[in-house]
Coordinates of C-alpha atoms and ligand atoms in Angstrom, one line a residue:
M1024 CA 86.2 102.7 86.0
P1025 CA 86.1 102.0 89.6
R1026 CA 88.5 103.7 91.6
P1027 CA 92.1 101.6 91.0
I1028 CA 92.2 101.2 95.5
E1029 CA 91.5 97.6 96.2
A1030 CA 92.4 95.3 99.7
L1031 CA 93.9 91.7 98.7
I1032 CA 93.3 88.7 101.0
H1033 CA 96.6 86.4 101.2
T1034 CA 95.2 82.6 101.6
D1035 CA 98.1 81.1 101.5
A1036 CA 99.8 83.7 104.3
L1037 CA 96.7 82.8 106.9
A1038 CA 97.8 79.2 106.2
H1039 CA 101.3 79.9 106.6
N1040 CA 100.6 82.1 110.0
L1041 CA 98.1 79.4 111.0
A1042 CA 100.9 77.1 111.0
R1043 CA 103.1 79.2 112.8
A1044 CA 100.9 78.8 115.4
R1045 CA 101.0 75.3 114.9
A1046 CA 104.4 75.2 114.9
L1047 CA 104.3 77.0 118.6
A1048 CA 101.8 74.9 120.8
P1049 CA 101.9 71.6 118.6
N1050 CA 100.0 70.2 121.4
A1051 CA 97.3 72.4 121.7
R1052 CA 94.0 72.7 119.2
L1053 CA 93.8 76.1 117.7
W1054 CA 91.0 78.3 117.8
A1055 CA 91.4 80.7 114.9
V1056 CA 90.0 83.8 116.3
V1057 CA 87.5 85.1 113.5
K1058 CA 85.8 88.0 115.3
A1059 CA 85.4 90.9 113.7
N1060 CA 84.7 89.2 110.0
A1061 CA 87.8 87.9 110.5
Y1062 CA 89.9 91.1 111.8
G1063 CA 88.5 93.0 108.2
H1064 CA 89.9 90.0 106.1
G1065 CA 86.1 88.9 106.0
I1066 CA 84.8 85.4 107.4
E1067 CA 84.2 83.6 103.9
R1068 CA 87.8 84.3 102.7
A1069 CA 89.6 83.6 105.5
F1070 CA 88.4 80.8 106.1
E1071 CA 89.5 79.5 102.9
G1072 CA 93.1 80.4 104.1
L1073 CA 92.2 78.8 108.1
R1074 CA 90.6 75.5 106.8
A1075 CA 92.9 73.6 108.9
A1076 CA 92.4 75.3 112.2
D1077 CA 90.2 72.9 115.0
G1078 CA 87.9 75.4 115.5
F1079 CA 86.8 79.4 115.0
A1080 CA 86.1 81.4 117.7
L1081 CA 84.1 85.1 117.5
L1082 CA 81.4 86.9 119.1
D1083 CA 78.4 87.6 117.0
L1084 CA 76.1 84.7 116.2
A1085 CA 75.8 85.8 112.7
E1086 CA 79.1 85.3 112.2
A1087 CA 78.8 81.8 113.4
E1088 CA 75.8 81.5 111.0
R1089 CA 77.9 82.4 108.4
L1090 CA 80.9 80.0 109.6
R1091 CA 78.0 77.3 109.3
A1092 CA 76.9 78.3 105.9
L1093 CA 80.2 77.5 105.0
D1094 CA 80.0 73.9 105.7
W1095 CA 81.9 74.3 109.1
R1096 CA 80.8 71.4 111.3
G1097 CA 84.2 71.4 113.6
P1098 CA 84.1 73.8 116.9
I1099 CA 82.8 77.4 116.9
L1100 CA 83.4 79.4 120.3
L1101 CA 81.3 82.7 121.1
L1102 CA 83.7 84.1 123.1
E1103 CA 81.4 86.6 124.7
G1104 CA 78.7 84.0 125.0
V1105 CA 75.2 84.8 124.5
F1106 CA 73.7 88.4 124.8
E1107 CA 70.0 87.3 125.8
P1108 CA 68.4 84.2 126.7
R1109 CA 66.9 83.3 122.8
D1110 CA 70.7 83.4 121.9
L1111 CA 70.9 79.7 123.7
E1112 CA 68.2 78.5 120.8
L1113 CA 70.8 79.3 118.0
C1114 CA 73.9 77.7 120.3
S1115 CA 71.6 74.5 120.3
R1116 CA 70.8 74.4 116.8
L1117 CA 74.1 75.2 115.7
K1118 CA 76.1 73.5 118.3
L1119 CA 77.7 76.6 119.3
W1120 CA 80.1 76.4 122.4
H1121 CA 79.8 79.6 124.5
A1122 CA 81.8 81.1 127.3
V1123 CA 79.9 82.0 130.3
H1124 CA 81.0 84.9 132.2
C1125 CA 78.6 85.8 134.4
E1126 CA 75.8 84.6 136.7
Q1127 CA 73.1 86.0 134.2
Q1128 CA 74.0 83.8 131.8
I1129 CA 73.9 80.8 133.8
D1130 CA 70.7 81.8 134.8
W1131 CA 69.7 81.6 131.4
L1132 CA 70.8 78.4 130.9
A1133 CA 69.2 77.0 133.6
M1134 CA 65.7 78.1 131.9
H1135 CA 66.6 77.0 128.3
K1136 CA 65.2 73.8 127.4
T1137 CA 67.2 72.0 125.2
H1138 CA 67.6 67.8 124.1
E1139 CA 71.3 68.5 123.5
P1140 CA 73.5 70.0 126.7
H1141 CA 76.0 72.8 125.9
R1142 CA 79.4 72.8 125.9
V1143 CA 80.8 76.3 128.0
F1144 CA 83.9 77.9 128.9
L1145 CA 83.8 78.9 132.3
K1146 CA 85.6 82.5 132.3
L1147 CA 87.6 83.5 135.1
N1148 CA 88.6 87.3 135.5
S1149 CA 92.2 87.0 136.7
G1150 CA 92.9 90.4 136.7
M1151 CA 92.1 92.7 133.5
N1152 CA 88.8 92.9 134.7
R1153 CA 86.3 92.7 131.6
L1154 CA 84.5 89.8 131.5
G1155 CA 84.5 86.6 133.9
F1156 CA 84.3 85.7 137.4
T1157 CA 86.6 86.9 140.2
P1158 CA 88.6 84.0 141.6
A1159 CA 86.4 84.2 144.9
A1160 CA 83.3 83.5 143.0
F1161 CA 84.7 81.0 140.4
R1162 CA 83.9 77.9 141.9
A1163 CA 80.5 78.1 143.0
A1164 CA 79.9 79.2 139.5
Y1165 CA 81.4 76.2 137.9
A1166 CA 79.2 74.0 140.6
R1167 CA 76.2 75.8 139.1
L1168 CA 77.1 74.9 136.1
D1169 CA 78.0 71.8 136.8
A1170 CA 74.7 70.9 138.0
L1171 CA 72.5 72.2 135.2
P1172 CA 71.2 69.2 132.6
Q1173 CA 71.5 71.8 130.0
V1174 CA 75.4 71.7 130.1
D1175 CA 77.8 68.9 129.2
E1176 CA 81.1 69.6 129.5
I1177 CA 82.7 72.7 131.0
G1178 CA 85.8 74.4 130.1
L1179 CA 87.7 77.3 131.4
M1180 CA 88.9 80.2 130.2
T1181 CA 90.8 83.4 131.3
H1182 CA 92.8 86.3 129.0
F1183 CA 95.8 88.2 129.4
S1184 CA 96.0 91.9 129.5
D1185 CA 99.9 92.2 129.1
A1186 CA 101.0 88.7 127.5
D1187 CA 102.8 91.0 125.1
A1188 CA 104.9 92.9 127.4
L1189 CA 106.4 93.5 130.5
R1190 CA 104.3 94.7 133.4
L1191 CA 106.2 96.2 136.5
G1192 CA 109.0 94.8 135.3
Q1193 CA 107.4 91.1 135.0
D1194 CA 107.0 89.2 132.3
G1195 CA 103.3 90.6 131.9
I1196 CA 101.4 87.0 132.3
A1197 CA 102.3 85.4 135.8
H1198 CA 100.4 87.3 138.0
Q1199 CA 97.1 86.2 136.1
L1200 CA 98.9 82.2 135.1
A1201 CA 99.2 82.2 139.1
A1202 CA 95.0 83.9 139.4
F1203 CA 94.0 80.9 136.7
E1204 CA 95.9 77.9 138.2
A1205 CA 94.9 78.7 141.6
A1206 CA 91.4 79.2 140.9
T1207 CA 90.9 76.5 138.8
D1208 CA 93.1 73.9 140.7
G1209 CA 91.9 70.5 140.3
L1210 CA 88.4 71.3 138.5
A1211 CA 88.0 69.2 135.8
G1212 CA 88.0 70.7 131.7
E1213 CA 89.7 71.7 129.0
R1214 CA 91.8 75.2 129.3
T1215 CA 92.3 77.9 126.7
I1216 CA 94.2 81.0 127.9
A1217 CA 96.9 81.9 125.4
N1218 CA 96.1 84.8 122.3
S1219 CA 98.6 85.4 120.1
A1220 CA 100.9 87.1 122.1
A1221 CA 101.1 84.5 125.1
T1222 CA 101.6 82.2 121.9
L1223 CA 104.3 83.8 120.7
R1224 CA 106.2 84.8 124.1
H1225 CA 105.1 82.2 126.5
A1226 CA 104.1 79.3 124.5
T1227 CA 105.8 77.0 127.1
R1228 CA 103.1 77.9 130.2
T1229 CA 100.3 78.9 128.2
A1230 CA 99.7 76.9 125.4
N1231 CA 97.4 74.4 127.3
D1232 CA 94.1 72.3 125.8
W1233 CA 93.6 75.2 123.3
V1234 CA 95.3 78.2 122.1
R1235 CA 93.5 81.2 120.6
A1236 CA 95.3 82.9 117.2
G1237 CA 93.8 85.9 116.3
I1238 CA 96.4 88.7 115.1
M1239 CA 99.1 86.7 114.6
T1240 CA 97.0 84.7 112.0
Y1241 CA 96.5 87.6 110.1
G1242 CA 100.1 88.5 109.9
G1243 CA 100.2 91.1 112.6
V1244 CA 102.4 91.6 115.0
P1245 CA 101.0 92.1 119.1
D1246 CA 104.8 93.4 120.5
F1247 CA 105.5 95.7 117.4
P1248 CA 108.2 97.6 117.9
E1249 CA 110.0 95.1 120.7
H1250 CA 109.6 92.2 117.7
D1251 CA 108.6 92.8 113.6
A1252 CA 106.6 90.1 111.4
T1253 CA 110.1 88.4 110.7
H1254 CA 111.3 88.2 113.7
W1255 CA 108.6 86.0 114.0
D1256 CA 108.1 84.8 110.7
L1257 CA 104.6 85.8 109.9
R1258 CA 102.9 87.1 106.7
P1259 CA 101.0 89.6 105.7
A1260 CA 97.2 88.1 105.0
M1261 CA 96.2 91.3 103.8
T1262 CA 97.6 93.8 101.1
L1263 CA 96.0 97.3 100.8
R1264 CA 96.8 99.1 97.2
S1265 CA 96.0 101.5 95.2
K1266 CA 97.9 103.9 92.4
I1267 CA 98.9 107.6 91.7
I1268 CA 96.2 109.6 90.2
G1269 CA 97.6 112.8 90.0
V1270 CA 101.3 114.4 90.3
Q1271 CA 102.6 117.7 91.3
Q1272 CA 106.0 119.5 91.1
L1273 CA 106.6 121.9 94.2
Q1274 CA 108.8 124.7 95.1
P1275 CA 110.4 125.4 98.3
G1276 CA 107.3 127.3 100.6
D1277 CA 104.5 125.4 98.5
T1278 CA 102.5 123.8 100.7
V1279 CA 100.8 120.4 100.7
G1280 CA 96.6 119.2 101.0
Y1281 CA 94.3 120.7 103.9
G1282 CA 95.7 122.8 106.7
S1283 CA 98.8 123.0 104.6
A1284 CA 100.2 120.7 107.0
F1285 CA 103.1 119.6 104.8
T1286 CA 105.7 122.5 103.2
A1287 CA 108.7 122.1 100.9
E1288 CA 112.3 123.2 101.8
Q1289 CA 113.3 122.6 98.4
P1290 CA 111.9 121.5 95.0
M1291 CA 110.1 118.0 95.3
R1292 CA 108.1 116.1 93.1
I1293 CA 104.8 114.6 94.9
G1294 CA 102.0 111.8 94.0
I1295 CA 98.3 111.8 94.6
V1296 CA 97.4 108.2 95.9
A1297 CA 93.5 107.1 95.4
C1298 CA 93.3 106.5 99.1
G1299 CA 91.9 108.2 102.2
Y1300 CA 90.1 108.0 105.5
A1301 CA 86.9 107.1 104.2
D1302 CA 88.6 103.7 102.6
G1303 CA 89.9 103.0 106.2
Y1304 CA 93.7 104.7 105.5
P1305 CA 94.4 106.4 109.5
R1306 CA 93.9 110.0 109.3
H1307 CA 96.1 110.2 111.8
A1308 CA 98.9 108.8 110.0
G1309 CA 101.0 112.3 109.4
T1310 CA 104.2 113.3 107.2
G1311 CA 106.9 110.7 107.1
T1312 CA 104.1 107.4 107.4
P1313 CA 106.0 104.7 105.1
V1314 CA 104.3 103.9 102.3
L1315 CA 105.8 102.1 99.0
V1316 CA 105.6 103.0 95.3
D1317 CA 106.4 100.6 92.8
G1318 CA 107.7 98.7 95.5
H1319 CA 110.0 101.4 97.0
R1320 CA 109.3 102.4 100.3
T1321 CA 108.5 106.6 100.8
R1322 CA 106.8 109.1 102.9
T1323 CA 103.2 110.5 102.9
L1324 CA 103.5 114.2 103.4
G1325 CA 100.8 116.2 104.8
R1326 CA 97.2 115.2 106.3
V1327 CA 95.2 112.3 104.6
S1328 CA 91.8 113.7 103.3
M1329 CA 88.8 111.5 103.1
D1330 CA 89.8 110.0 99.3
M1331 CA 93.4 111.0 98.7
L1332 CA 96.7 111.4 100.3
A1333 CA 100.1 112.7 99.1
V1334 CA 103.4 111.0 98.9
D1335 CA 106.6 112.0 98.3
L1336 CA 108.4 111.2 94.6
T1337 CA 111.3 113.2 94.7
A1338 CA 113.7 110.6 94.9
L1339 CA 111.7 108.1 92.8
P1340 CA 111.9 109.8 89.3
A1341 CA 110.6 106.5 87.5
S1342 CA 107.3 106.6 89.3
G1343 CA 104.3 109.2 88.6
W1344 CA 101.0 109.1 87.3
G1345 CA 99.7 105.2 87.5
S1346 CA 102.5 103.7 89.7
E1347 CA 101.3 101.0 92.2
V1348 CA 100.6 102.4 95.4
T1349 CA 101.1 100.3 98.7
L1350 CA 99.6 101.5 101.7
W1351 CA 100.5 98.1 103.5
G1352 CA 100.9 94.4 103.0
E1353 CA 103.0 93.1 99.8
G1354 CA 104.6 95.0 97.1
P1355 CA 105.2 94.5 93.4
T1356 CA 108.3 92.4 93.0
V1357 CA 111.5 94.7 92.7
D1358 CA 114.9 94.0 91.2
G1359 CA 113.5 90.4 91.9
K1360 CA 113.0 90.9 95.1
P1361 CA 109.0 90.9 97.4
S1362 CA 108.7 94.1 98.6
R1363 CA 106.4 94.2 101.8
L1364 CA 105.1 96.9 104.2
P1365 CA 104.3 95.3 107.5
I1366 CA 100.9 97.5 108.6
D1367 CA 102.3 97.4 112.0
E1368 CA 104.5 100.0 111.1
V1369 CA 101.8 102.2 109.6
A1370 CA 99.8 101.9 112.8
Q1371 CA 102.6 103.1 114.8
A1372 CA 103.5 106.0 112.6
A1373 CA 99.2 106.7 113.3
G1374 CA 99.6 106.0 116.6
T1375 CA 97.6 103.0 116.6
I1376 CA 97.8 99.1 116.5
G1377 CA 97.4 96.9 113.2
Y1378 CA 94.5 95.2 114.7
E1379 CA 92.3 98.8 114.3
L1380 CA 93.6 99.4 110.5
M1381 CA 93.0 95.9 109.3
C1382 CA 89.1 96.3 111.3
A1383 CA 88.8 99.5 109.6
V1384 CA 89.1 98.9 105.9
A1385 CA 85.7 100.6 104.6
P1386 CA 83.1 98.9 102.7
R1387 CA 83.9 100.9 99.7
V1388 CA 87.3 99.1 98.9
P1389 CA 86.8 95.9 97.0
V1390 CA 88.2 92.9 98.2
R1391 CA 89.9 90.3 96.4
T1392 CA 91.6 87.0 97.1
A1393 CA 95.1 86.6 96.2
G1394 CA 96.4 82.5 97.0
H1395 CA 99.6 83.5 96.1
G1396 CA 102.2 86.7 96.4
Ligands
LIG2657 C1 90.3 88.9 120.1 C2 90.5 87.6 121.3 C3 91.8 86.8 121.1 C4 92.6 87.0 120.2 O1 93.4 87.8 120.5 P1 94.6 88.2 119.4 O2 95.7 89.4 120.1 O3 94.1 88.5 118.3 O4 95.4 86.9 119.0 C5 91.8 85.6 122.0 N1 90.9 85.8 123.1 C6 89.9 86.6 123.5 C7 88.9 86.3 124.5 C8 89.8 87.6 122.4 O5 88.6 88.1 122.6

């Protein structure tokens, strides 16, 4: 028998969350961001729930090929553009739209032989200082692209560093929004600037021609803990669950796991769960990380090991060997009510973000599609 751990992908939740982005930005077209294998959900599985998107945005050319293999004929955008000149051949063949963020990419386009001119998005570095042309260089780059027979339409894009929070007492986007508006003033082309956080918090100012919805599509909250998934009406698209495969009784002074990181102060009952850091569960989640056992909230105890972790069953006398454990996502129904553990809470306890946990589910964890529930 395989280990009892599995990841469930809720395609109905993906569709619901995508509809939430649509409702917030009703006049924009929607890129579903499916980079990093759809944030760990699997491109093919996620596609089932995200068919209503107007386009798919990602980074990896192999992932773009997988989408075309699913017979997706609509727009696909390479968010970082091409990495070497011959990538442009694949862009021509698969009709991929691509970001252009540096002079080298324009040089390669100028040398590229194609019958079909490309659709590109010229990226502005409006202050994040990762990719993109500076405001001073932006118009010259636009003019260069505009003069190329290899280029059809030029879109305009930028990316926010602080759309999820305040920055220097401001709303987090004002300085970059102003930089974008100044740099693109009067230039023709479709605009795309909003990620999930901007769509959730600032749609009226950022939802222009296209929005790029990533984490919210998967039910993760970019501005947790200021807001949670209930506040934004987002549903978890992934459940990680396993079972209790061992039970121990502890006396005061007994310890749990490597490094004896947890010591019992009173008699306790604990369960050992078939889930560890080799499954993608965060090793930095210390004692007290929330977890559901048979749908009831309890806590982890001691260090997470490679294949196991411990949970407190002291207050759950009905649970024990074989009980279902929800590490995050949708739990079983309890007294007629569904149970749920937001991935954001687990991430916070581990000093990270929901994005990282989703992307880190290990290849050894079997994945199943769960349409409903
Ligand atoms: C990943 C990414 C997004 C999506 O960000 P979320 O915070 O997940 O919504 C949008 N735009 C670009 C350029 C990205 O790289």
